[in-house]
Short mmCIF file of C-alpha atoms in Angstrom, two decimals:
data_model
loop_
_atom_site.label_atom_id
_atom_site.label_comp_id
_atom_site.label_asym_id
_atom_site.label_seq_id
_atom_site.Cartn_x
_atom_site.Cartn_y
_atom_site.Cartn_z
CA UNK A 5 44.52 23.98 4.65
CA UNK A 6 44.42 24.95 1.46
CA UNK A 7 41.07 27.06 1.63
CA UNK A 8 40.27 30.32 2.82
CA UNK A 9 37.64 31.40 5.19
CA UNK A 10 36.37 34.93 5.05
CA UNK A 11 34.08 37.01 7.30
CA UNK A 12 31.81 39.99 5.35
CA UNK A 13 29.05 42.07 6.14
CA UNK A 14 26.28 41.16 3.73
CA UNK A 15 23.20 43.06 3.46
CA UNK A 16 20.10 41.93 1.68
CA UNK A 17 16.40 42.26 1.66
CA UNK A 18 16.58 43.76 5.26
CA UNK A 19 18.35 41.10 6.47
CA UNK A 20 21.96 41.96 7.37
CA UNK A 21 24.07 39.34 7.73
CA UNK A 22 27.23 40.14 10.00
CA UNK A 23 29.42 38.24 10.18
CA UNK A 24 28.38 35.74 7.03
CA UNK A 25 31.24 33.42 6.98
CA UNK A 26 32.44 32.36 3.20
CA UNK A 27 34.56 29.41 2.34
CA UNK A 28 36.50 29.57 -0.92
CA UNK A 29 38.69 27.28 -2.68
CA UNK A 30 42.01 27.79 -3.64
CA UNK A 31 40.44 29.39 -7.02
CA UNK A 32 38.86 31.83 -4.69
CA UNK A 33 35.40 30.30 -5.77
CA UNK A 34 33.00 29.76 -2.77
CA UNK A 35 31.37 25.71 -2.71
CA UNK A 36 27.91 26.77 -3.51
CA UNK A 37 26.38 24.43 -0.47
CA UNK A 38 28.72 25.68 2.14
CA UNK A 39 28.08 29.04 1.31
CA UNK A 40 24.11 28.68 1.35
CA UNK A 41 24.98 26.49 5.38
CA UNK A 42 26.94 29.47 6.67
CA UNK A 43 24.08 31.93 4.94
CA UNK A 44 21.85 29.87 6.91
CA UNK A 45 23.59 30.37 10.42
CA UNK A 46 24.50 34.35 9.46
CA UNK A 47 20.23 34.52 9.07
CA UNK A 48 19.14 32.20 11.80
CA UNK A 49 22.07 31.04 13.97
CA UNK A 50 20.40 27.80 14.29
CA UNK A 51 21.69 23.91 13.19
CA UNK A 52 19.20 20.88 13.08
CA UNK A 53 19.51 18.02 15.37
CA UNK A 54 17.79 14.27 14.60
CA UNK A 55 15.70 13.08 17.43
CA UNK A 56 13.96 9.83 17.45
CA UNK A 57 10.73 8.64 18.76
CA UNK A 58 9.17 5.19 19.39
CA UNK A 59 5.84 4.87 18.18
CA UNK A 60 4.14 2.56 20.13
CA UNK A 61 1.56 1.04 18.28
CA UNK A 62 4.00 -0.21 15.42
CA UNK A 63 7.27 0.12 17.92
CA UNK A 64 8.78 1.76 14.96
CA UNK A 65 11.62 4.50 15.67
CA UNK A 66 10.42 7.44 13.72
CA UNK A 67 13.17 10.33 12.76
CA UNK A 68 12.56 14.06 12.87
CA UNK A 69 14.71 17.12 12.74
CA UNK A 70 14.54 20.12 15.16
CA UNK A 71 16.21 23.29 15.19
CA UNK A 72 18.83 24.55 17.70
CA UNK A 73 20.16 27.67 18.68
CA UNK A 74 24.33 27.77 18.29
CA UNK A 75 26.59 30.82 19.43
CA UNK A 76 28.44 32.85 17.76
CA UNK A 77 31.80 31.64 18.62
CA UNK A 78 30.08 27.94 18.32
CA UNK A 79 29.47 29.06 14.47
CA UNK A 80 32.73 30.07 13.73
CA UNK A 81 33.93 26.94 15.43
CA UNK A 82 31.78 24.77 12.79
CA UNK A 83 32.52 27.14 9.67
CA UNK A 84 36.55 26.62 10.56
CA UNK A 85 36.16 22.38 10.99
CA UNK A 86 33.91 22.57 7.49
CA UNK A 87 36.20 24.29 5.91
CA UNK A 88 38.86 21.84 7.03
CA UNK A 89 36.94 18.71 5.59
CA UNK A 90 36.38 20.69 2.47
CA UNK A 91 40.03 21.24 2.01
CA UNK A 92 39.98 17.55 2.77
CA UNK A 93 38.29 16.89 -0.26
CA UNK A 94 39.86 19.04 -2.47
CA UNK A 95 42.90 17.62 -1.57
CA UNK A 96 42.28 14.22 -2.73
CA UNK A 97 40.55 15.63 -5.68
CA UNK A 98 43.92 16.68 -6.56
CA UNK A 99 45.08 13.19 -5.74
CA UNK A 100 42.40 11.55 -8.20
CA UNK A 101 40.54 10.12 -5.25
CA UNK A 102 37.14 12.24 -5.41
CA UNK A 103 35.61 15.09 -6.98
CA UNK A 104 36.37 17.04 -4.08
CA UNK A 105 34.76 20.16 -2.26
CA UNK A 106 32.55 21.35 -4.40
CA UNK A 107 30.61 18.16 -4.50
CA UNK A 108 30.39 17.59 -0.58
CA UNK A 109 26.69 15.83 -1.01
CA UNK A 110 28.00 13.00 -2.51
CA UNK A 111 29.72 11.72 0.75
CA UNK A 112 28.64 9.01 1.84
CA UNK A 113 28.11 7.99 5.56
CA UNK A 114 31.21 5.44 5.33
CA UNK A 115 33.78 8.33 4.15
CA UNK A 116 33.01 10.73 6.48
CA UNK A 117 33.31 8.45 9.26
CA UNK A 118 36.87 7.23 8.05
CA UNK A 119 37.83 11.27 7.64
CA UNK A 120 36.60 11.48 11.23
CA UNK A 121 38.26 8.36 13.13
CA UNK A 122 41.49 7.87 10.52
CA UNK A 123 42.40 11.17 9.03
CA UNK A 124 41.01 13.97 11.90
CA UNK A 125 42.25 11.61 14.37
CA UNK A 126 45.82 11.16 13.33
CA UNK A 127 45.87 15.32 13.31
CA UNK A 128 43.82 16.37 16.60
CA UNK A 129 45.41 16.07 20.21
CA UNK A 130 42.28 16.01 21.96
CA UNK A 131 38.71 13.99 22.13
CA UNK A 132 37.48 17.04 22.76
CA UNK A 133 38.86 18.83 18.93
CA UNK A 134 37.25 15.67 17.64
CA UNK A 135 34.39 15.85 19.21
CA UNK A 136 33.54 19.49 17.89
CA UNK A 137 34.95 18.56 14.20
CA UNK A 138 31.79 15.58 14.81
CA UNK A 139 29.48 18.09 15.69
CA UNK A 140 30.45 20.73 12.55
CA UNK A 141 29.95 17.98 10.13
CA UNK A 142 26.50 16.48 11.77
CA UNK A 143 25.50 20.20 11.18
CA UNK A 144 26.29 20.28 8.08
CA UNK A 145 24.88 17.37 6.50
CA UNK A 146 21.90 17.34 8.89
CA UNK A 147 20.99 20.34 7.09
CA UNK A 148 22.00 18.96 3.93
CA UNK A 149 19.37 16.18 5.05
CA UNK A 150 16.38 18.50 6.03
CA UNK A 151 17.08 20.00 2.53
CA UNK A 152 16.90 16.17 1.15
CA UNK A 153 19.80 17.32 -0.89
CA UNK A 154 21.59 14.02 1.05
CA UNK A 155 20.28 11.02 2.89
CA UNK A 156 20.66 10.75 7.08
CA UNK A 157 23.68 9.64 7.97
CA UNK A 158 25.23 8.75 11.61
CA UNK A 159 28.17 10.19 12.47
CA UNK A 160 30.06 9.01 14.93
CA UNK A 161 33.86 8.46 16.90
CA UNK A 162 34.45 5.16 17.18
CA UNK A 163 35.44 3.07 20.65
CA UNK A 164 38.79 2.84 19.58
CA UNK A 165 39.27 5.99 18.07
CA UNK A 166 38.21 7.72 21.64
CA UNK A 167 40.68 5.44 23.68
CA UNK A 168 43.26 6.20 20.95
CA UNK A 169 42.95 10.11 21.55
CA UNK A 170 42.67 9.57 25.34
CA UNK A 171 46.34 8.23 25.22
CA UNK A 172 47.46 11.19 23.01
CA UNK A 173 45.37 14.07 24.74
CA UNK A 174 48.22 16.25 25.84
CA UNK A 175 45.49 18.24 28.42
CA UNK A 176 45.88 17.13 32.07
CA UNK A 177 42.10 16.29 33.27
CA UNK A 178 41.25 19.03 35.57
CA UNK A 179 37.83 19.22 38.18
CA UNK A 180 36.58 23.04 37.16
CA UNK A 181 35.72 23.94 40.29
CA UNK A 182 37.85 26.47 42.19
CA UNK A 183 38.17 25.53 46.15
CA UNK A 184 37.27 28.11 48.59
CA UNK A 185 40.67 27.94 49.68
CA UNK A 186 42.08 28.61 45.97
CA UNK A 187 39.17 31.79 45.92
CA UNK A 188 40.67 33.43 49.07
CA UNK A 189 44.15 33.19 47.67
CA UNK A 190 42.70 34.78 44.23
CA UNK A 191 41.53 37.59 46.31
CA UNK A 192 44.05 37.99 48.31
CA UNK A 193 46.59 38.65 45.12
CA UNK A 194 44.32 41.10 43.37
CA UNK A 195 45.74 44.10 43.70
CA UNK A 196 42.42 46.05 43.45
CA UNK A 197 38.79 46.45 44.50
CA UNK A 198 37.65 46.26 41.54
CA UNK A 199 39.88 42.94 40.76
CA UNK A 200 38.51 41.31 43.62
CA UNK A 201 34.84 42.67 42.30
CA UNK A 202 35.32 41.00 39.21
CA UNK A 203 36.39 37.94 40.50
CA UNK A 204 33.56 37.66 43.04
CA UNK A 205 31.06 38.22 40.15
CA UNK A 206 32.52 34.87 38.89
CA UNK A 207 32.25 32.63 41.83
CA UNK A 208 29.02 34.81 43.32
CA UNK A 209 27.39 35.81 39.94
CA UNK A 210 28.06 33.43 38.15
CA UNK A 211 29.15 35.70 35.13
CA UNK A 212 31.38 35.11 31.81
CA UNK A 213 34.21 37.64 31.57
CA UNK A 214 32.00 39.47 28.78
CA UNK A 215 29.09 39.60 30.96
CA UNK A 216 31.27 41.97 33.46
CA UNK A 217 30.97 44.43 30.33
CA UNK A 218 26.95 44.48 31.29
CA UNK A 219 27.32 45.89 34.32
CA UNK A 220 26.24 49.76 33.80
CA UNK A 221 25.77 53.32 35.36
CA UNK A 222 23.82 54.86 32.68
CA UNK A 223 20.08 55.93 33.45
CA UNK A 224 18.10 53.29 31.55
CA UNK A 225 20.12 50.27 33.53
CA UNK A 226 21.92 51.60 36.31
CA UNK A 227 23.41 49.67 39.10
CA UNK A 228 23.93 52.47 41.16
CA UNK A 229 19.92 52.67 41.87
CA UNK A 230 20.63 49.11 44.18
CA UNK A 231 23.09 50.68 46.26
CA UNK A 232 20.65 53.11 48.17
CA UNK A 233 18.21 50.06 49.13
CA UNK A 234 20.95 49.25 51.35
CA UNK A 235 19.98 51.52 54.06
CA UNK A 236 16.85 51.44 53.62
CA UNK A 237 14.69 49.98 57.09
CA UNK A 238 12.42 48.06 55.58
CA UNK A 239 14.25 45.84 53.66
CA UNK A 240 17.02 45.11 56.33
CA UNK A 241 16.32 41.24 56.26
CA UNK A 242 16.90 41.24 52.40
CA UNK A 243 20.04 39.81 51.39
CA UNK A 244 19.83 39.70 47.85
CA UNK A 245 19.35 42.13 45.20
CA UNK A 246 18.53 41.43 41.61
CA UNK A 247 19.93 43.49 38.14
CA UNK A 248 18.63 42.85 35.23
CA UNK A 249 21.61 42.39 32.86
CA UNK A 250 20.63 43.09 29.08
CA UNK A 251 20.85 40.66 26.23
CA UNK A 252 23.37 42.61 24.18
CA UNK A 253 25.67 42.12 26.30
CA UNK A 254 25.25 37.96 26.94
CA UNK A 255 25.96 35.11 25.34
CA UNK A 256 22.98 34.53 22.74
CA UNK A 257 21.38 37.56 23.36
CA UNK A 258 19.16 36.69 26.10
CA UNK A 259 18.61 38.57 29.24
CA UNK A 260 17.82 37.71 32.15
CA UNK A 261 18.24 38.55 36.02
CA UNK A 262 21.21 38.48 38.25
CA UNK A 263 21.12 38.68 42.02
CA UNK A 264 24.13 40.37 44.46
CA UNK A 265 24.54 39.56 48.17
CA UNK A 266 24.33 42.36 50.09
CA UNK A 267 27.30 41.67 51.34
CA UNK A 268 29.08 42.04 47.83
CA UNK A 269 26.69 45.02 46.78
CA UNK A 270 28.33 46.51 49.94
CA UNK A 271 31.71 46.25 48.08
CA UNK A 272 30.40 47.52 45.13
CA UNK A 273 29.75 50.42 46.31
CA UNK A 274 32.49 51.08 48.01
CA UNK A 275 34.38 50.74 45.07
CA UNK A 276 31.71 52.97 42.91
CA UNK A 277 32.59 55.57 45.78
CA UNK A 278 36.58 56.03 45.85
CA UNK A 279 38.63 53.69 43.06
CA UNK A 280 36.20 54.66 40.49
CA UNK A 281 35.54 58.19 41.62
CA UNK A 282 39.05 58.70 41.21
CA UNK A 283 39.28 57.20 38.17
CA UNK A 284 36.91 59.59 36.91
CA UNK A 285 38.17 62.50 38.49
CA UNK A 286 40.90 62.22 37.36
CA UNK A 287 39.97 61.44 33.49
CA UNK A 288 36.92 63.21 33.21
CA UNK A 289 35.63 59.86 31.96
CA UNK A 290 31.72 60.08 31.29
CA UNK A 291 31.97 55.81 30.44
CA UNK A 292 28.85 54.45 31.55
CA UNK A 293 30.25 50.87 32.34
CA UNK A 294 30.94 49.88 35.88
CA UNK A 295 34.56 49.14 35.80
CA UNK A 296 37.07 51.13 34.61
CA UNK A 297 40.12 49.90 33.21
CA UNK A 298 43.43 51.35 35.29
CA UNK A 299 45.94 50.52 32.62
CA UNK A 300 48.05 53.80 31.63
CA UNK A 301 46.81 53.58 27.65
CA UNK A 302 43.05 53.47 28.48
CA UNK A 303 42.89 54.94 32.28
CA UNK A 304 38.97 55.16 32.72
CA UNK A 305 37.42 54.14 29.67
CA UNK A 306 35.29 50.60 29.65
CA UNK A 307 36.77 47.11 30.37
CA UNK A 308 36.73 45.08 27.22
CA UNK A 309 35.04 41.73 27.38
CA UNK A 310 38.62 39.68 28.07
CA UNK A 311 39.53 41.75 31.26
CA UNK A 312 38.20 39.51 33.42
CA UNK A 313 39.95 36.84 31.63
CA UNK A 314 43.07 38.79 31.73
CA UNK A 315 42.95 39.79 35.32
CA UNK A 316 42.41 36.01 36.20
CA UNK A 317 45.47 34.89 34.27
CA UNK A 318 47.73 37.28 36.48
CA UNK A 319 46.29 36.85 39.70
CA UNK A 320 46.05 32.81 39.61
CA UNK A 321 49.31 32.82 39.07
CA UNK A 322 50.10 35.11 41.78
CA UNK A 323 48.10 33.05 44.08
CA UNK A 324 49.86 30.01 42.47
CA UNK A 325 46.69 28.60 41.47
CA UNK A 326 46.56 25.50 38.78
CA UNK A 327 47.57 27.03 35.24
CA UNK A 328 44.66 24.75 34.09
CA UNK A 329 42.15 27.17 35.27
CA UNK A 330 40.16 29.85 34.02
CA UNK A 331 37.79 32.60 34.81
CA UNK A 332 35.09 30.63 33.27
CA UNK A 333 35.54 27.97 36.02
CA UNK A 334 34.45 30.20 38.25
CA UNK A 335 31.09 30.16 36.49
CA UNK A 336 31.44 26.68 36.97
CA UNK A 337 32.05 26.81 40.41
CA UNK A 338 29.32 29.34 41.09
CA UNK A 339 26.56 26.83 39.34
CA UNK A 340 27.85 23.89 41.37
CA UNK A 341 27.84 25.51 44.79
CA UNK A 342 24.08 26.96 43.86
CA UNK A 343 22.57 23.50 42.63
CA UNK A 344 23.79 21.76 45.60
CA UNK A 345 22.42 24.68 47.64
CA UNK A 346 18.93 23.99 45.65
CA UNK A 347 18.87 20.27 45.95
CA UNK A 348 19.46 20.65 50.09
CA UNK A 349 18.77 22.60 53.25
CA UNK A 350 21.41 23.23 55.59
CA UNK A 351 20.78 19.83 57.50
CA UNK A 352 20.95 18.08 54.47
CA UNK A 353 17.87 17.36 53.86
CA UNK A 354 16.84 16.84 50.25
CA UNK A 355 14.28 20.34 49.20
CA UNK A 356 13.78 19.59 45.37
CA UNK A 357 14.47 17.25 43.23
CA UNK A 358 17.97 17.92 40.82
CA UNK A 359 15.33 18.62 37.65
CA UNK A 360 14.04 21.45 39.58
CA UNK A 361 17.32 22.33 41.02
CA UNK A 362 18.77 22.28 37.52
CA UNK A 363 16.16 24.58 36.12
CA UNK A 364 17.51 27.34 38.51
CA UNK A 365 20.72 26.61 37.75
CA UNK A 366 20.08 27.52 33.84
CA UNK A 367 17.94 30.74 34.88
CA UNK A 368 20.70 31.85 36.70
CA UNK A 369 23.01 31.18 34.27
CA UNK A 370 21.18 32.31 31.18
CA UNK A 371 20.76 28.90 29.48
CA UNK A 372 17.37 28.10 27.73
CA UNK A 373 14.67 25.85 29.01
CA UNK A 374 13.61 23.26 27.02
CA UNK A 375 10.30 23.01 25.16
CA UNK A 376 9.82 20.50 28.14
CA UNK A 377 10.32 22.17 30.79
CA UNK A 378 13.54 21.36 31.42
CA UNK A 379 16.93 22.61 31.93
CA UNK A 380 18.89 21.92 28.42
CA UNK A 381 21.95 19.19 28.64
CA UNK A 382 24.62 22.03 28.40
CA UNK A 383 23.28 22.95 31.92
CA UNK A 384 24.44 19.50 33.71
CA UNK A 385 28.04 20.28 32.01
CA UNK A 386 28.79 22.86 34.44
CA UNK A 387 27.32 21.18 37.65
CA UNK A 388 30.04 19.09 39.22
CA UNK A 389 29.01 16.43 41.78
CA UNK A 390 29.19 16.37 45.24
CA UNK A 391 31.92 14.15 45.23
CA UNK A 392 34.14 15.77 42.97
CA UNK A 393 33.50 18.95 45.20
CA UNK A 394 34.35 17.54 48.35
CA UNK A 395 37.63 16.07 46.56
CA UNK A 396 38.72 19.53 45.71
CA UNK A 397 38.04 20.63 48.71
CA UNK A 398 39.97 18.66 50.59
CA UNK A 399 43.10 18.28 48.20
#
């Protein structure tokens, strides 16, 4: 790729932008439209989708555009696949076959589709890459759109092209859900409370491997405060206890509430009480996060927000788990088992229906509720059906 992509700190008006991603040619001059896009998602951190609606009285499919909240690590997954169809273009500028990057709103709808289904295609492994090089460039020129700077366009991966990749996708298809079998194995290689902890707040929790960074013993937020409504009489018959884990440390920023089993808040303590007491004794560490790291170099100071990540890697393959899996499918695992548990009673018996299921499902997890009502479409990605369960279960 014969750009450059360059993360700065950019301060203006009040608004500071960090980071604001810059794409530059090989001149080191920045493509005046990309750089106002990635401006855009540095200040808002938002892309525009098309929707369509039917009106009824002329049956006429009318267009709009809406705005969407993206990630972080979603933007800087776009900025990297823009910059690669810029350095597309600049390439077959250089080949007398376009004008090249710095005139990106002259593509038409027919070009980008052949970059997308001939030339990305014949470089990506996966329908997945190509799927997320798609969704960069809808971004981009849907915004070029709402800007009427270009005209709509549909973007798409043809038939063919996604039967092609499917032959040449070098990932083995995986279920990401993690037995209860494969769980007690986990467990059973972690070497430590607080390994076992972390994995439990996984599969229990339902938390990313950053979110374990969110867990806290300072005054304002302080986990401790749960442990002492354990004993307490009146409250014997309740078995869950909910934490309100703060937006900085979440994906997008949002808070919201997590609950622990009493059983596992049991643990946590425990561990609070002697591996972390001696981690702290020993260290003098004052670190306000939960867990501790153990490692020689940084004995008692916070866990970064890869530990749990980390710890996973080891221990699955201690346990001899699939290499295919991840901490973060123990998220996935957690929101299966709990929309199941929503959609049914014990006798099977059908409670709610899977909209309303769903919507506890994305509380839980942090994901946003629709203007609707509903639970967004990233939701249903995590949930994996009954079947599929029961198939995993029984391998």
């Amino acid at each position: 790729m014969n750009v450059r992509v360059s993360a700065l700190t950019f301060e203006y008006q009040g608004h500071r932008l960090e980071p604001l991603w810059v794409i530059q040619d090989r001149f080191s001059s920045p493509p005046l439209l990309a750089l106002l896009f990635t401006t855009h998602l540095a200040r808002h951190g938002t892309v525009f989708e098309v929707s369509e609606l039917v009106d009824e009285s002329s049956r006429r499919r009318i267009r709009s555009m809406r705005e969407r909240e993206v990630s972080d690590s979603t933007i800087r997954s776009y900025v990297y696949c823009l910059a690669k169809f810029l350095s597309f273009l600049d390439y077959q500028s250089i080949q007398n076959q376009g004008s090249g990057m710095h005139s990106s709103a002259s593509c038409t709808e027919r070009f980008i589709n052949q970059y997308i289904n001939k030339v990305l295609a014949n470089t990506l492994n996966s329908v997945h890459s190509l799927n997320t090089h798609r969704s960069a460039l809808v971004s981009y020129f849907n915004w070029l759109t709402y800007l009427e700077i270009s005209p709509p366009m549909d973007l798409r991966i043809d038939r063919k092209t996604r039967q092609m990749m499917s032959y040449k996708d070098k990932k083995q298809n995986y279920i990401q859900y993690v037995s209860k079998s494969c769980r007690v194995d986990l467990l059973i290689a972690c070497k430590t409370l607080s390994e076992k902890l972390m994995m439990r707040m996984g599969f229990e929790v339902g938390l990313r491997t950053s979110e374990l960074m969110g867990l806290r013993v300072s005054d304002g937020n302080n986990v401790t405060k749960l442990f002492d409504k354990l004993d307490e009489e009146e409250i014997r018959h309740v078995q869950h206890f909910p934490y309100w884990l703060q937006g900085r440390f979440t994906k997008g920023g949002r808070s919201r509430w997590i609950y622990f089993s009493r059983a596992l808040l049991n643990d946590m303590r425990r561990y609070y009480k002697t591996e972390r007491l001696w981690l702290t004794k020993q260290t003098a560490s004052q670190d306000d996060s939960f867990f501790l790291r153990t490692d020689h170099r940084y004995i008692g100071t916070g866990i970064g927000n890869k530990h749990g990540s980390n710890v996973f890697r080891i221990r699955a393959r201690d346990a001899g788990l699939s290499p295919l899996l991840s901490y973060h499918d123990l998220r996935h695992t957690f929101a299966t088992e709990l929309f199941h548990s929503e959609l049914s009673a014990s006798n099977g018996r059908e409670t709610r229906s899977e909209s309303a299921a769903l919507i506890v499902v994305a509380q839980r997890l942090g994901h946003a509720i629709g203007k609707n009502g509903y639970a967004s479409p990233v939701t249903t990605k995590y949930i994996r059906m009954r079947l599929e369960m029961l198939q995993v279960e029984c391998d």
